C-alpha cells in the first residue's frame, strides 16, 4: 500500500503542475506565467541602442564585462559597482559604452532565459511521460496484488521499480520548482543593471 500511496502522490504533483501551466504553453511547468522574451521597453528607458545591439560583441572589454555581469554567481552589489567603475572611466565615450554594455546584457540575459525555459519544457515533457509510466505500472501492480494465486516475486519487483521511479519523479519536481524561479531572477538582474547604467548617464 505504501508504494501505491507514493505513486498517487507523484501523480497528484504531476496533475497540479499541469493545471498550473499556461494553456498557451502546454509544456510550461511553472506557476509563473511564461514570458518568452524580455521586452526592451520594459527594462530600458535610456537612449536608443541603434547599432549597439550588434556592435557590442566587437568590443573585448564590453564582452568580458557582460560575461561577468551576466553570471548569476556574481553578487549584485559587485556587478553594480563594476558598471559604475566602467562607466566612470569611460569619460568621452560614456553614452556609447553605456549603450554597448546594456545591449550586451540584454542579448546575453535573454539568451540565458531562453536556455533555462527550453530546459524546463524538456523536463516537463519527460515528467509527463514518467507520470504515464507510473500510472500504467500502478495499475499493473494493483492487478498483481489482487491476483490468485499471487506472484510475490513479481509484486516485489514491480513495487521496487515503482518506488524508484516515483522518487525520481518527486526529485525532478523539486528541481523544477527551484529552476522556475531562475527566469524571474534573470529579469530582476537585467532590470537592476539597466537602471544603474541609466542612472550613471543622468
PDB file of N, CA, C and O in Angstrom, residues 99-172:
ATOM      1  N   UNK A  99      25.472  52.223 -23.878  1.00  0.00           N
ATOM      2  CA  UNK A  99      24.583  51.558 -24.833  1.00  0.00           C
ATOM      3  C   UNK A  99      25.121  50.170 -25.202  1.00  0.00           C
ATOM      4  O   UNK A  99      24.369  49.193 -25.258  1.00  0.00           O
ATOM      5  N   UNK A 100      26.428  50.097 -25.460  1.00  0.00           N
ATOM      6  CA  UNK A 100      27.039  48.808 -25.803  1.00  0.00           C
ATOM      7  C   UNK A 100      26.897  47.814 -24.652  1.00  0.00           C
ATOM      8  O   UNK A 100      26.577  46.639 -24.863  1.00  0.00           O
ATOM      9  N   UNK A 101      27.149  48.301 -23.432  1.00  0.00           N
ATOM     10  CA  UNK A 101      27.084  47.431 -22.262  1.00  0.00           C
ATOM     11  C   UNK A 101      25.667  46.905 -22.056  1.00  0.00           C
ATOM     12  O   UNK A 101      25.466  45.696 -21.850  1.00  0.00           O
ATOM     13  N   UNK A 102      24.677  47.795 -22.145  1.00  0.00           N
ATOM     14  CA  UNK A 102      23.317  47.317 -21.937  1.00  0.00           C
ATOM     15  C   UNK A 102      22.875  46.395 -23.064  1.00  0.00           C
ATOM     16  O   UNK A 102      22.191  45.400 -22.817  1.00  0.00           O
ATOM     17  N   UNK A 103      23.260  46.718 -24.291  1.00  0.00           N
ATOM     18  CA  UNK A 103      22.897  45.850 -25.422  1.00  0.00           C
ATOM     19  C   UNK A 103      23.442  44.444 -25.206  1.00  0.00           C
ATOM     20  O   UNK A 103      22.761  43.445 -25.471  1.00  0.00           O
ATOM     21  N   UNK A 104      24.674  44.362 -24.698  1.00  0.00           N
ATOM     22  CA  UNK A 104      25.282  43.054 -24.415  1.00  0.00           C
ATOM     23  C   UNK A 104      24.555  42.315 -23.315  1.00  0.00           C
ATOM     24  O   UNK A 104      24.307  41.101 -23.422  1.00  0.00           O
ATOM     25  N   UNK A 105      24.190  43.041 -22.265  1.00  0.00           N
ATOM     26  CA  UNK A 105      23.461  42.421 -21.158  1.00  0.00           C
ATOM     27  C   UNK A 105      22.086  41.946 -21.610  1.00  0.00           C
ATOM     28  O   UNK A 105      21.651  40.839 -21.265  1.00  0.00           O
ATOM     29  N   UNK A 106      21.410  42.766 -22.384  1.00  0.00           N
ATOM     30  CA  UNK A 106      20.075  42.423 -22.869  1.00  0.00           C
ATOM     31  C   UNK A 106      20.122  41.161 -23.736  1.00  0.00           C
ATOM     32  O   UNK A 106      19.325  40.233 -23.552  1.00  0.00           O
ATOM     33  N   UNK A 107      21.080  41.115 -24.632  1.00  0.00           N
ATOM     34  CA  UNK A 107      21.243  39.976 -25.537  1.00  0.00           C
ATOM     35  C   UNK A 107      21.591  38.711 -24.758  1.00  0.00           C
ATOM     36  O   UNK A 107      20.984  37.649 -24.931  1.00  0.00           O
ATOM     37  N   UNK A 108      22.575  38.822 -23.885  1.00  0.00           N
ATOM     38  CA  UNK A 108      23.096  37.663 -23.147  1.00  0.00           C
ATOM     39  C   UNK A 108      22.084  37.111 -22.148  1.00  0.00           C
ATOM     40  O   UNK A 108      21.870  35.892 -22.063  1.00  0.00           O
ATOM     41  N   UNK A 109      21.440  37.990 -21.386  1.00  0.00           N
ATOM     42  CA  UNK A 109      20.493  37.531 -20.367  1.00  0.00           C
ATOM     43  C   UNK A 109      19.209  36.984 -21.000  1.00  0.00           C
ATOM     44  O   UNK A 109      18.621  36.031 -20.489  1.00  0.00           O
ATOM     45  N   UNK A 110      18.801  37.549 -22.128  1.00  0.00           N
ATOM     46  CA  UNK A 110      17.658  36.976 -22.840  1.00  0.00           C
ATOM     47  C   UNK A 110      17.977  35.565 -23.324  1.00  0.00           C
ATOM     48  O   UNK A 110      17.132  34.666 -23.254  1.00  0.00           O
ATOM     49  N   UNK A 111      19.216  35.376 -23.807  1.00  0.00           N
ATOM     50  CA  UNK A 111      19.630  34.041 -24.269  1.00  0.00           C
ATOM     51  C   UNK A 111      19.666  33.061 -23.105  1.00  0.00           C
ATOM     52  O   UNK A 111      19.252  31.899 -23.234  1.00  0.00           O
ATOM     53  N   UNK A 112      20.143  33.524 -21.941  1.00  0.00           N
ATOM     54  CA  UNK A 112      20.156  32.669 -20.737  1.00  0.00           C
ATOM     55  C   UNK A 112      18.738  32.237 -20.371  1.00  0.00           C
ATOM     56  O   UNK A 112      18.487  31.075 -20.068  1.00  0.00           O
ATOM     57  N   UNK A 113      17.826  33.194 -20.394  1.00  0.00           N
ATOM     58  CA  UNK A 113      16.417  32.896 -20.069  1.00  0.00           C
ATOM     59  C   UNK A 113      15.861  31.831 -21.005  1.00  0.00           C
ATOM     60  O   UNK A 113      15.207  30.890 -20.576  1.00  0.00           O
ATOM     61  N   UNK A 114      16.113  32.015 -22.303  1.00  0.00           N
ATOM     62  CA  UNK A 114      15.600  31.063 -23.291  1.00  0.00           C
ATOM     63  C   UNK A 114      16.130  29.665 -23.033  1.00  0.00           C
ATOM     64  O   UNK A 114      15.399  28.677 -23.120  1.00  0.00           O
ATOM     65  N   UNK A 115      17.422  29.591 -22.695  1.00  0.00           N
ATOM     66  CA  UNK A 115      18.050  28.293 -22.432  1.00  0.00           C
ATOM     67  C   UNK A 115      17.400  27.615 -21.224  1.00  0.00           C
ATOM     68  O   UNK A 115      17.078  26.414 -21.265  1.00  0.00           O
ATOM     69  N   UNK A 116      17.202  28.372 -20.157  1.00  0.00           N
ATOM     70  CA  UNK A 116      16.585  27.836 -18.944  1.00  0.00           C
ATOM     71  C   UNK A 116      15.150  27.391 -19.234  1.00  0.00           C
ATOM     72  O   UNK A 116      14.711  26.301 -18.833  1.00  0.00           O
ATOM     73  N   UNK A 117      14.402  28.220 -19.953  1.00  0.00           N
ATOM     74  CA  UNK A 117      12.999  27.924 -20.220  1.00  0.00           C
ATOM     75  C   UNK A 117      12.841  26.716 -21.148  1.00  0.00           C
ATOM     76  O   UNK A 117      11.962  25.875 -20.937  1.00  0.00           O
ATOM     77  N   UNK A 118      13.716  26.609 -22.142  1.00  0.00           N
ATOM     78  CA  UNK A 118      13.682  25.428 -23.019  1.00  0.00           C
ATOM     79  C   UNK A 118      13.985  24.164 -22.222  1.00  0.00           C
ATOM     80  O   UNK A 118      13.377  23.110 -22.440  1.00  0.00           O
ATOM     81  N   UNK A 119      14.934  24.278 -21.291  1.00  0.00           N
ATOM     82  CA  UNK A 119      15.274  23.136 -20.434  1.00  0.00           C
ATOM     83  C   UNK A 119      14.109  22.721 -19.557  1.00  0.00           C
ATOM     84  O   UNK A 119      13.825  21.531 -19.393  1.00  0.00           O
ATOM     85  N   UNK A 120      13.402  23.698 -19.008  1.00  0.00           N
ATOM     86  CA  UNK A 120      12.228  23.414 -18.177  1.00  0.00           C
ATOM     87  C   UNK A 120      11.156  22.682 -18.977  1.00  0.00           C
ATOM     88  O   UNK A 120      10.526  21.742 -18.487  1.00  0.00           O
ATOM     89  N   UNK A 121      10.952  23.093 -20.210  1.00  0.00           N
ATOM     90  CA  UNK A 121       9.931  22.451 -21.033  1.00  0.00           C
ATOM     91  C   UNK A 121      10.342  21.036 -21.429  1.00  0.00           C
ATOM     92  O   UNK A 121       9.492  20.143 -21.521  1.00  0.00           O
ATOM     93  N   UNK A 122      11.648  20.822 -21.638  1.00  0.00           N
ATOM     94  CA  UNK A 122      12.125  19.455 -21.922  1.00  0.00           C
ATOM     95  C   UNK A 122      11.870  18.539 -20.734  1.00  0.00           C
ATOM     96  O   UNK A 122      11.392  17.417 -20.883  1.00  0.00           O
ATOM     97  N   UNK A 123      12.189  19.026 -19.537  1.00  0.00           N
ATOM     98  CA  UNK A 123      11.969  18.237 -18.323  1.00  0.00           C
ATOM     99  C   UNK A 123      10.478  17.985 -18.120  1.00  0.00           C
ATOM    100  O   UNK A 123      10.069  16.898 -17.717  1.00  0.00           O
ATOM    101  N   UNK A 124       9.662  18.981 -18.424  1.00  0.00           N
ATOM    102  CA  UNK A 124       8.213  18.838 -18.271  1.00  0.00           C
ATOM    103  C   UNK A 124       7.678  17.706 -19.151  1.00  0.00           C
ATOM    104  O   UNK A 124       6.836  16.913 -18.717  1.00  0.00           O
ATOM    105  N   UNK A 125       8.183  17.637 -20.374  1.00  0.00           N
ATOM    106  CA  UNK A 125       7.751  16.556 -21.278  1.00  0.00           C
ATOM    107  C   UNK A 125       8.151  15.190 -20.715  1.00  0.00           C
ATOM    108  O   UNK A 125       7.376  14.234 -20.741  1.00  0.00           O
ATOM    109  N   UNK A 126       9.377  15.124 -20.175  1.00  0.00           N
ATOM    110  CA  UNK A 126       9.856  13.861 -19.584  1.00  0.00           C
ATOM    111  C   UNK A 126       9.033  13.490 -18.358  1.00  0.00           C
ATOM    112  O   UNK A 126       8.746  12.310 -18.124  1.00  0.00           O
ATOM    113  N   UNK A 127       8.655  14.492 -17.572  1.00  0.00           N
ATOM    114  CA  UNK A 127       7.841  14.233 -16.384  1.00  0.00           C
ATOM    115  C   UNK A 127       6.459  13.711 -16.760  1.00  0.00           C
ATOM    116  O   UNK A 127       5.910  12.851 -16.087  1.00  0.00           O
ATOM    117  N   UNK A 128       5.907  14.239 -17.845  1.00  0.00           N
ATOM    118  CA  UNK A 128       4.602  13.755 -18.288  1.00  0.00           C
ATOM    119  C   UNK A 128       4.691  12.288 -18.711  1.00  0.00           C
ATOM    120  O   UNK A 128       3.826  11.475 -18.397  1.00  0.00           O
ATOM    121  N   UNK A 129       5.780  11.961 -19.435  1.00  0.00           N
ATOM    122  CA  UNK A 129       5.994  10.570 -19.850  1.00  0.00           C
ATOM    123  C   UNK A 129       6.198   9.672 -18.630  1.00  0.00           C
ATOM    124  O   UNK A 129       5.673   8.550 -18.568  1.00  0.00           O
ATOM    125  N   UNK A 130       6.953  10.178 -17.649  1.00  0.00           N
ATOM    126  CA  UNK A 130       7.205   9.396 -16.430  1.00  0.00           C
ATOM    127  C   UNK A 130       5.903   9.172 -15.657  1.00  0.00           C
ATOM    128  O   UNK A 130       5.664   8.085 -15.125  1.00  0.00           O
ATOM    129  N   UNK A 131       5.045  10.200 -15.600  1.00  0.00           N
ATOM    130  CA  UNK A 131       3.760  10.081 -14.900  1.00  0.00           C
ATOM    131  C   UNK A 131       2.887   9.017 -15.566  1.00  0.00           C
ATOM    132  O   UNK A 131       2.234   8.210 -14.887  1.00  0.00           O
ATOM    133  N   UNK A 132       2.896   9.004 -16.895  1.00  0.00           N
ATOM    134  CA  UNK A 132       2.118   7.991 -17.627  1.00  0.00           C
ATOM    135  C   UNK A 132       2.621   6.587 -17.300  1.00  0.00           C
ATOM    136  O   UNK A 132       1.832   5.650 -17.108  1.00  0.00           O
ATOM    137  N   UNK A 133       3.944   6.448 -17.235  1.00  0.00           N
ATOM    138  CA  UNK A 133       4.545   5.136 -16.941  1.00  0.00           C
ATOM    139  C   UNK A 133       4.206   4.699 -15.518  1.00  0.00           C
ATOM    140  O   UNK A 133       3.868   3.538 -15.271  1.00  0.00           O
ATOM    141  N   UNK A 134       4.289   5.628 -14.564  1.00  0.00           N
ATOM    142  CA  UNK A 134       3.952   5.316 -13.166  1.00  0.00           C
ATOM    143  C   UNK A 134       2.493   4.892 -13.063  1.00  0.00           C
ATOM    144  O   UNK A 134       2.146   3.941 -12.360  1.00  0.00           O
ATOM    145  N   UNK A 135       1.639   5.605 -13.792  1.00  0.00           N
ATOM    146  CA  UNK A 135       0.207   5.292 -13.775  1.00  0.00           C
ATOM    147  C   UNK A 135      -0.045   3.870 -14.303  1.00  0.00           C
ATOM    148  O   UNK A 135      -0.782   3.087 -13.699  1.00  0.00           O
ATOM    149  N   UNK A 136       0.613   3.533 -15.425  1.00  0.00           N
ATOM    150  CA  UNK A 136       0.457   2.199 -16.021  1.00  0.00           C
ATOM    151  C   UNK A 136       0.936   1.109 -15.057  1.00  0.00           C
ATOM    152  O   UNK A 136       0.266   0.085 -14.864  1.00  0.00           O
ATOM    153  N   UNK A 137       2.105   1.346 -14.438  1.00  0.00           N
ATOM    154  CA  UNK A 137       2.676   0.324 -13.564  1.00  0.00           C
ATOM    155  C   UNK A 137       1.903   0.220 -12.255  1.00  0.00           C
ATOM    156  O   UNK A 137       1.872  -0.856 -11.635  1.00  0.00           O
ATOM    157  N   UNK A 138       1.279   1.312 -11.810  1.00  0.00           N
ATOM    158  CA  UNK A 138       0.437   1.266 -10.613  1.00  0.00           C
ATOM    159  C   UNK A 138      -0.766   0.361 -10.851  1.00  0.00           C
ATOM    160  O   UNK A 138      -1.147  -0.455 -10.000  1.00  0.00           O
ATOM    161  N   UNK A 139      -1.355   0.494 -12.049  1.00  0.00           N
ATOM    162  CA  UNK A 139      -2.493  -0.368 -12.418  1.00  0.00           C
ATOM    163  C   UNK A 139      -2.051  -1.827 -12.493  1.00  0.00           C
ATOM    164  O   UNK A 139      -2.741  -2.742 -12.012  1.00  0.00           O
ATOM    165  N   UNK A 140      -0.870  -2.052 -13.079  1.00  0.00           N
ATOM    166  CA  UNK A 140      -0.329  -3.424 -13.166  1.00  0.00           C
ATOM    167  C   UNK A 140      -0.111  -4.004 -11.775  1.00  0.00           C
ATOM    168  O   UNK A 140      -0.427  -5.170 -11.513  1.00  0.00           O
ATOM    169  N   UNK A 141       0.436  -3.183 -10.861  1.00  0.00           N
ATOM    170  CA  UNK A 141       0.713  -3.654  -9.504  1.00  0.00           C
ATOM    171  C   UNK A 141      -0.588  -4.009  -8.775  1.00  0.00           C
ATOM    172  O   UNK A 141      -0.662  -5.033  -8.087  1.00  0.00           O
ATOM    173  N   UNK A 142      -1.586  -3.167  -8.940  1.00  0.00           N
ATOM    174  CA  UNK A 142      -2.881  -3.439  -8.303  1.00  0.00           C
ATOM    175  C   UNK A 142      -3.456  -4.777  -8.806  1.00  0.00           C
ATOM    176  O   UNK A 142      -4.001  -5.563  -8.028  1.00  0.00           O
ATOM    177  N   UNK A 143      -3.293  -5.013 -10.111  1.00  0.00           N
ATOM    178  CA  UNK A 143      -3.792  -6.266 -10.690  1.00  0.00           C
ATOM    179  C   UNK A 143      -3.021  -7.457 -10.135  1.00  0.00           C
ATOM    180  O   UNK A 143      -3.611  -8.503  -9.790  1.00  0.00           O
ATOM    181  N   UNK A 144      -1.699  -7.328 -10.018  1.00  0.00           N
ATOM    182  CA  UNK A 144      -0.863  -8.416  -9.485  1.00  0.00           C
ATOM    183  C   UNK A 144      -1.199  -8.696  -8.021  1.00  0.00           C
ATOM    184  O   UNK A 144      -1.226  -9.854  -7.588  1.00  0.00           O
ATOM    185  N   UNK A 145      -1.442  -7.623  -7.248  1.00  0.00           N
ATOM    186  CA  UNK A 145      -1.739  -7.796  -5.825  1.00  0.00           C
ATOM    187  C   UNK A 145      -3.100  -8.477  -5.612  1.00  0.00           C
ATOM    188  O   UNK A 145      -3.311  -9.152  -4.614  1.00  0.00           O
ATOM    189  N   UNK A 146      -4.009  -8.284  -6.575  1.00  0.00           N
ATOM    190  CA  UNK A 146      -5.337  -8.883  -6.424  1.00  0.00           C
ATOM    191  C   UNK A 146      -5.473 -10.239  -7.098  1.00  0.00           C
ATOM    192  O   UNK A 146      -6.537 -10.866  -7.040  1.00  0.00           O
ATOM    193  N   UNK A 147      -4.392 -10.695  -7.747  1.00  0.00           N
ATOM    194  CA  UNK A 147      -4.458 -11.968  -8.479  1.00  0.00           C
ATOM    195  C   UNK A 147      -4.427 -13.157  -7.529  1.00  0.00           C
ATOM    196  O   UNK A 147      -3.881 -13.097  -6.426  1.00  0.00           O
ATOM    197  N   UNK A 148      -5.031 -14.255  -7.968  1.00  0.00           N
ATOM    198  CA  UNK A 148      -4.993 -15.511  -7.227  1.00  0.00           C
ATOM    199  C   UNK A 148      -4.592 -16.639  -8.182  1.00  0.00           C
ATOM    200  O   UNK A 148      -5.272 -16.848  -9.196  1.00  0.00           O
ATOM    201  N   UNK A 149      -3.471 -17.346  -7.925  1.00  0.00           N
ATOM    202  CA  UNK A 149      -2.539 -17.114  -6.813  1.00  0.00           C
ATOM    203  C   UNK A 149      -1.699 -15.857  -7.065  1.00  0.00           C
ATOM    204  O   UNK A 149      -1.524 -15.450  -8.204  1.00  0.00           O
ATOM    205  N   UNK A 150      -1.189 -15.295  -5.985  1.00  0.00           N
ATOM    206  CA  UNK A 150      -0.410 -14.050  -6.068  1.00  0.00           C
ATOM    207  C   UNK A 150       1.065 -14.369  -6.279  1.00  0.00           C
ATOM    208  O   UNK A 150       1.639 -15.153  -5.517  1.00  0.00           O
ATOM    209  N   UNK A 151       1.678 -13.728  -7.307  1.00  0.00           N
ATOM    210  CA  UNK A 151       3.096 -13.938  -7.619  1.00  0.00           C
ATOM    211  C   UNK A 151       3.913 -12.908  -6.829  1.00  0.00           C
ATOM    212  O   UNK A 151       4.116 -11.770  -7.265  1.00  0.00           O
ATOM    213  N   UNK A 152       4.363 -13.339  -5.636  1.00  0.00           N
ATOM    214  CA  UNK A 152       5.052 -12.401  -4.735  1.00  0.00           C
ATOM    215  C   UNK A 152       6.346 -11.838  -5.347  1.00  0.00           C
ATOM    216  O   UNK A 152       6.714 -10.696  -5.098  1.00  0.00           O
ATOM    217  N   UNK A 153       7.031 -12.647  -6.157  1.00  0.00           N
ATOM    218  CA  UNK A 153       8.284 -12.187  -6.765  1.00  0.00           C
ATOM    219  C   UNK A 153       8.019 -11.018  -7.710  1.00  0.00           C
ATOM    220  O   UNK A 153       8.711  -9.995  -7.680  1.00  0.00           O
ATOM    221  N   UNK A 154       6.992 -11.158  -8.555  1.00  0.00           N
ATOM    222  CA  UNK A 154       6.654 -10.087  -9.488  1.00  0.00           C
ATOM    223  C   UNK A 154       6.105  -8.861  -8.751  1.00  0.00           C
ATOM    224  O   UNK A 154       6.392  -7.727  -9.119  1.00  0.00           O
ATOM    225  N   UNK A 155       5.311  -9.087  -7.713  1.00  0.00           N
ATOM    226  CA  UNK A 155       4.773  -7.977  -6.924  1.00  0.00           C
ATOM    227  C   UNK A 155       5.913  -7.170  -6.311  1.00  0.00           C
ATOM    228  O   UNK A 155       5.929  -5.936  -6.389  1.00  0.00           O
ATOM    229  N   UNK A 156       6.878  -7.876  -5.727  1.00  0.00           N
ATOM    230  CA  UNK A 156       8.008  -7.190  -5.088  1.00  0.00           C
ATOM    231  C   UNK A 156       8.853  -6.440  -6.115  1.00  0.00           C
ATOM    232  O   UNK A 156       9.266  -5.303  -5.887  1.00  0.00           O
ATOM    233  N   UNK A 157       9.112  -7.069  -7.262  1.00  0.00           N
ATOM    234  CA  UNK A 157       9.938  -6.441  -8.299  1.00  0.00           C
ATOM    235  C   UNK A 157       9.286  -5.160  -8.818  1.00  0.00           C
ATOM    236  O   UNK A 157       9.937  -4.112  -8.945  1.00  0.00           O
ATOM    237  N   UNK A 158       7.983  -5.242  -9.101  1.00  0.00           N
ATOM    238  CA  UNK A 158       7.284  -4.066  -9.625  1.00  0.00           C
ATOM    239  C   UNK A 158       7.142  -2.991  -8.545  1.00  0.00           C
ATOM    240  O   UNK A 158       7.226  -1.790  -8.835  1.00  0.00           O
ATOM    241  N   UNK A 159       6.957  -3.424  -7.297  1.00  0.00           N
ATOM    242  CA  UNK A 159       6.872  -2.467  -6.180  1.00  0.00           C
ATOM    243  C   UNK A 159       8.160  -1.673  -6.060  1.00  0.00           C
ATOM    244  O   UNK A 159       8.146  -0.444  -5.936  1.00  0.00           O
ATOM    245  N   UNK A 160       9.297  -2.386  -6.110  1.00  0.00           N
ATOM    246  CA  UNK A 160      10.599  -1.723  -6.002  1.00  0.00           C
ATOM    247  C   UNK A 160      10.834  -0.758  -7.160  1.00  0.00           C
ATOM    248  O   UNK A 160      11.374   0.334  -6.980  1.00  0.00           O
ATOM    249  N   UNK A 161      10.417  -1.184  -8.347  1.00  0.00           N
ATOM    250  CA  UNK A 161      10.584  -0.319  -9.523  1.00  0.00           C
ATOM    251  C   UNK A 161       9.739   0.942  -9.389  1.00  0.00           C
ATOM    252  O   UNK A 161      10.191   2.045  -9.724  1.00  0.00           O
ATOM    253  N   UNK A 162       8.511   0.780  -8.887  1.00  0.00           N
ATOM    254  CA  UNK A 162       7.628   1.936  -8.708  1.00  0.00           C
ATOM    255  C   UNK A 162       8.180   2.912  -7.663  1.00  0.00           C
ATOM    256  O   UNK A 162       8.101   4.133  -7.835  1.00  0.00           O
ATOM    257  N   UNK A 163       8.743   2.369  -6.587  1.00  0.00           N
ATOM    258  CA  UNK A 163       9.339   3.213  -5.550  1.00  0.00           C
ATOM    259  C   UNK A 163      10.449   4.058  -6.151  1.00  0.00           C
ATOM    260  O   UNK A 163      10.529   5.277  -5.943  1.00  0.00           O
ATOM    261  N   UNK A 164      11.315   3.408  -6.914  1.00  0.00           N
ATOM    262  CA  UNK A 164      12.458   4.089  -7.532  1.00  0.00           C
ATOM    263  C   UNK A 164      11.987   5.169  -8.514  1.00  0.00           C
ATOM    264  O   UNK A 164      12.444   6.319  -8.459  1.00  0.00           O
ATOM    265  N   UNK A 165      11.042   4.831  -9.387  1.00  0.00           N
ATOM    266  CA  UNK A 165      10.558   5.786 -10.390  1.00  0.00           C
ATOM    267  C   UNK A 165       9.815   6.959  -9.747  1.00  0.00           C
ATOM    268  O   UNK A 165       9.917   8.105 -10.198  1.00  0.00           O
ATOM    269  N   UNK A 166       9.061   6.661  -8.676  1.00  0.00           N
ATOM    270  CA  UNK A 166       8.313   7.719  -8.002  1.00  0.00           C
ATOM    271  C   UNK A 166       9.251   8.696  -7.309  1.00  0.00           C
ATOM    272  O   UNK A 166       9.032   9.914  -7.340  1.00  0.00           O
ATOM    273  N   UNK A 167      10.314   8.179  -6.700  1.00  0.00           N
ATOM    274  CA  UNK A 167      11.283   9.058  -6.033  1.00  0.00           C
ATOM    275  C   UNK A 167      11.982   9.966  -7.044  1.00  0.00           C
ATOM    276  O   UNK A 167      12.193  11.156  -6.788  1.00  0.00           O
ATOM    277  N   UNK A 168      12.360   9.397  -8.179  1.00  0.00           N
ATOM    278  CA  UNK A 168      12.989  10.205  -9.235  1.00  0.00           C
ATOM    279  C   UNK A 168      12.022  11.289  -9.696  1.00  0.00           C
ATOM    280  O   UNK A 168      12.399  12.455  -9.870  1.00  0.00           O
ATOM    281  N   UNK A 169      10.771  10.901  -9.879  1.00  0.00           N
ATOM    282  CA  UNK A 169       9.735  11.847 -10.310  1.00  0.00           C
ATOM    283  C   UNK A 169       9.606  13.000  -9.306  1.00  0.00           C
ATOM    284  O   UNK A 169       9.574  14.180  -9.690  1.00  0.00           O
ATOM    285  N   UNK A 170       9.543  12.658  -8.031  1.00  0.00           N
ATOM    286  CA  UNK A 170       9.389  13.688  -6.995  1.00  0.00           C
ATOM    287  C   UNK A 170      10.612  14.592  -6.924  1.00  0.00           C
ATOM    288  O   UNK A 170      10.491  15.815  -6.767  1.00  0.00           O
ATOM    289  N   UNK A 171      11.821  13.985  -7.042  1.00  0.00           N
ATOM    290  CA  UNK A 171      13.051  14.779  -7.004  1.00  0.00           C
ATOM    291  C   UNK A 171      13.099  15.763  -8.166  1.00  0.00           C
ATOM    292  O   UNK A 171      13.503  16.918  -8.001  1.00  0.00           O
ATOM    293  N   UNK A 172      12.694  15.301  -9.346  1.00  0.00           N
ATOM    294  CA  UNK A 172      12.684  16.194 -10.510  1.00  0.00           C
ATOM    295  C   UNK A 172      11.689  17.333 -10.320  1.00  0.00           C
ATOM    296  O   UNK A 172      11.945  18.469 -10.731  1.00  0.00           O
TER     297      UNK A 172
END
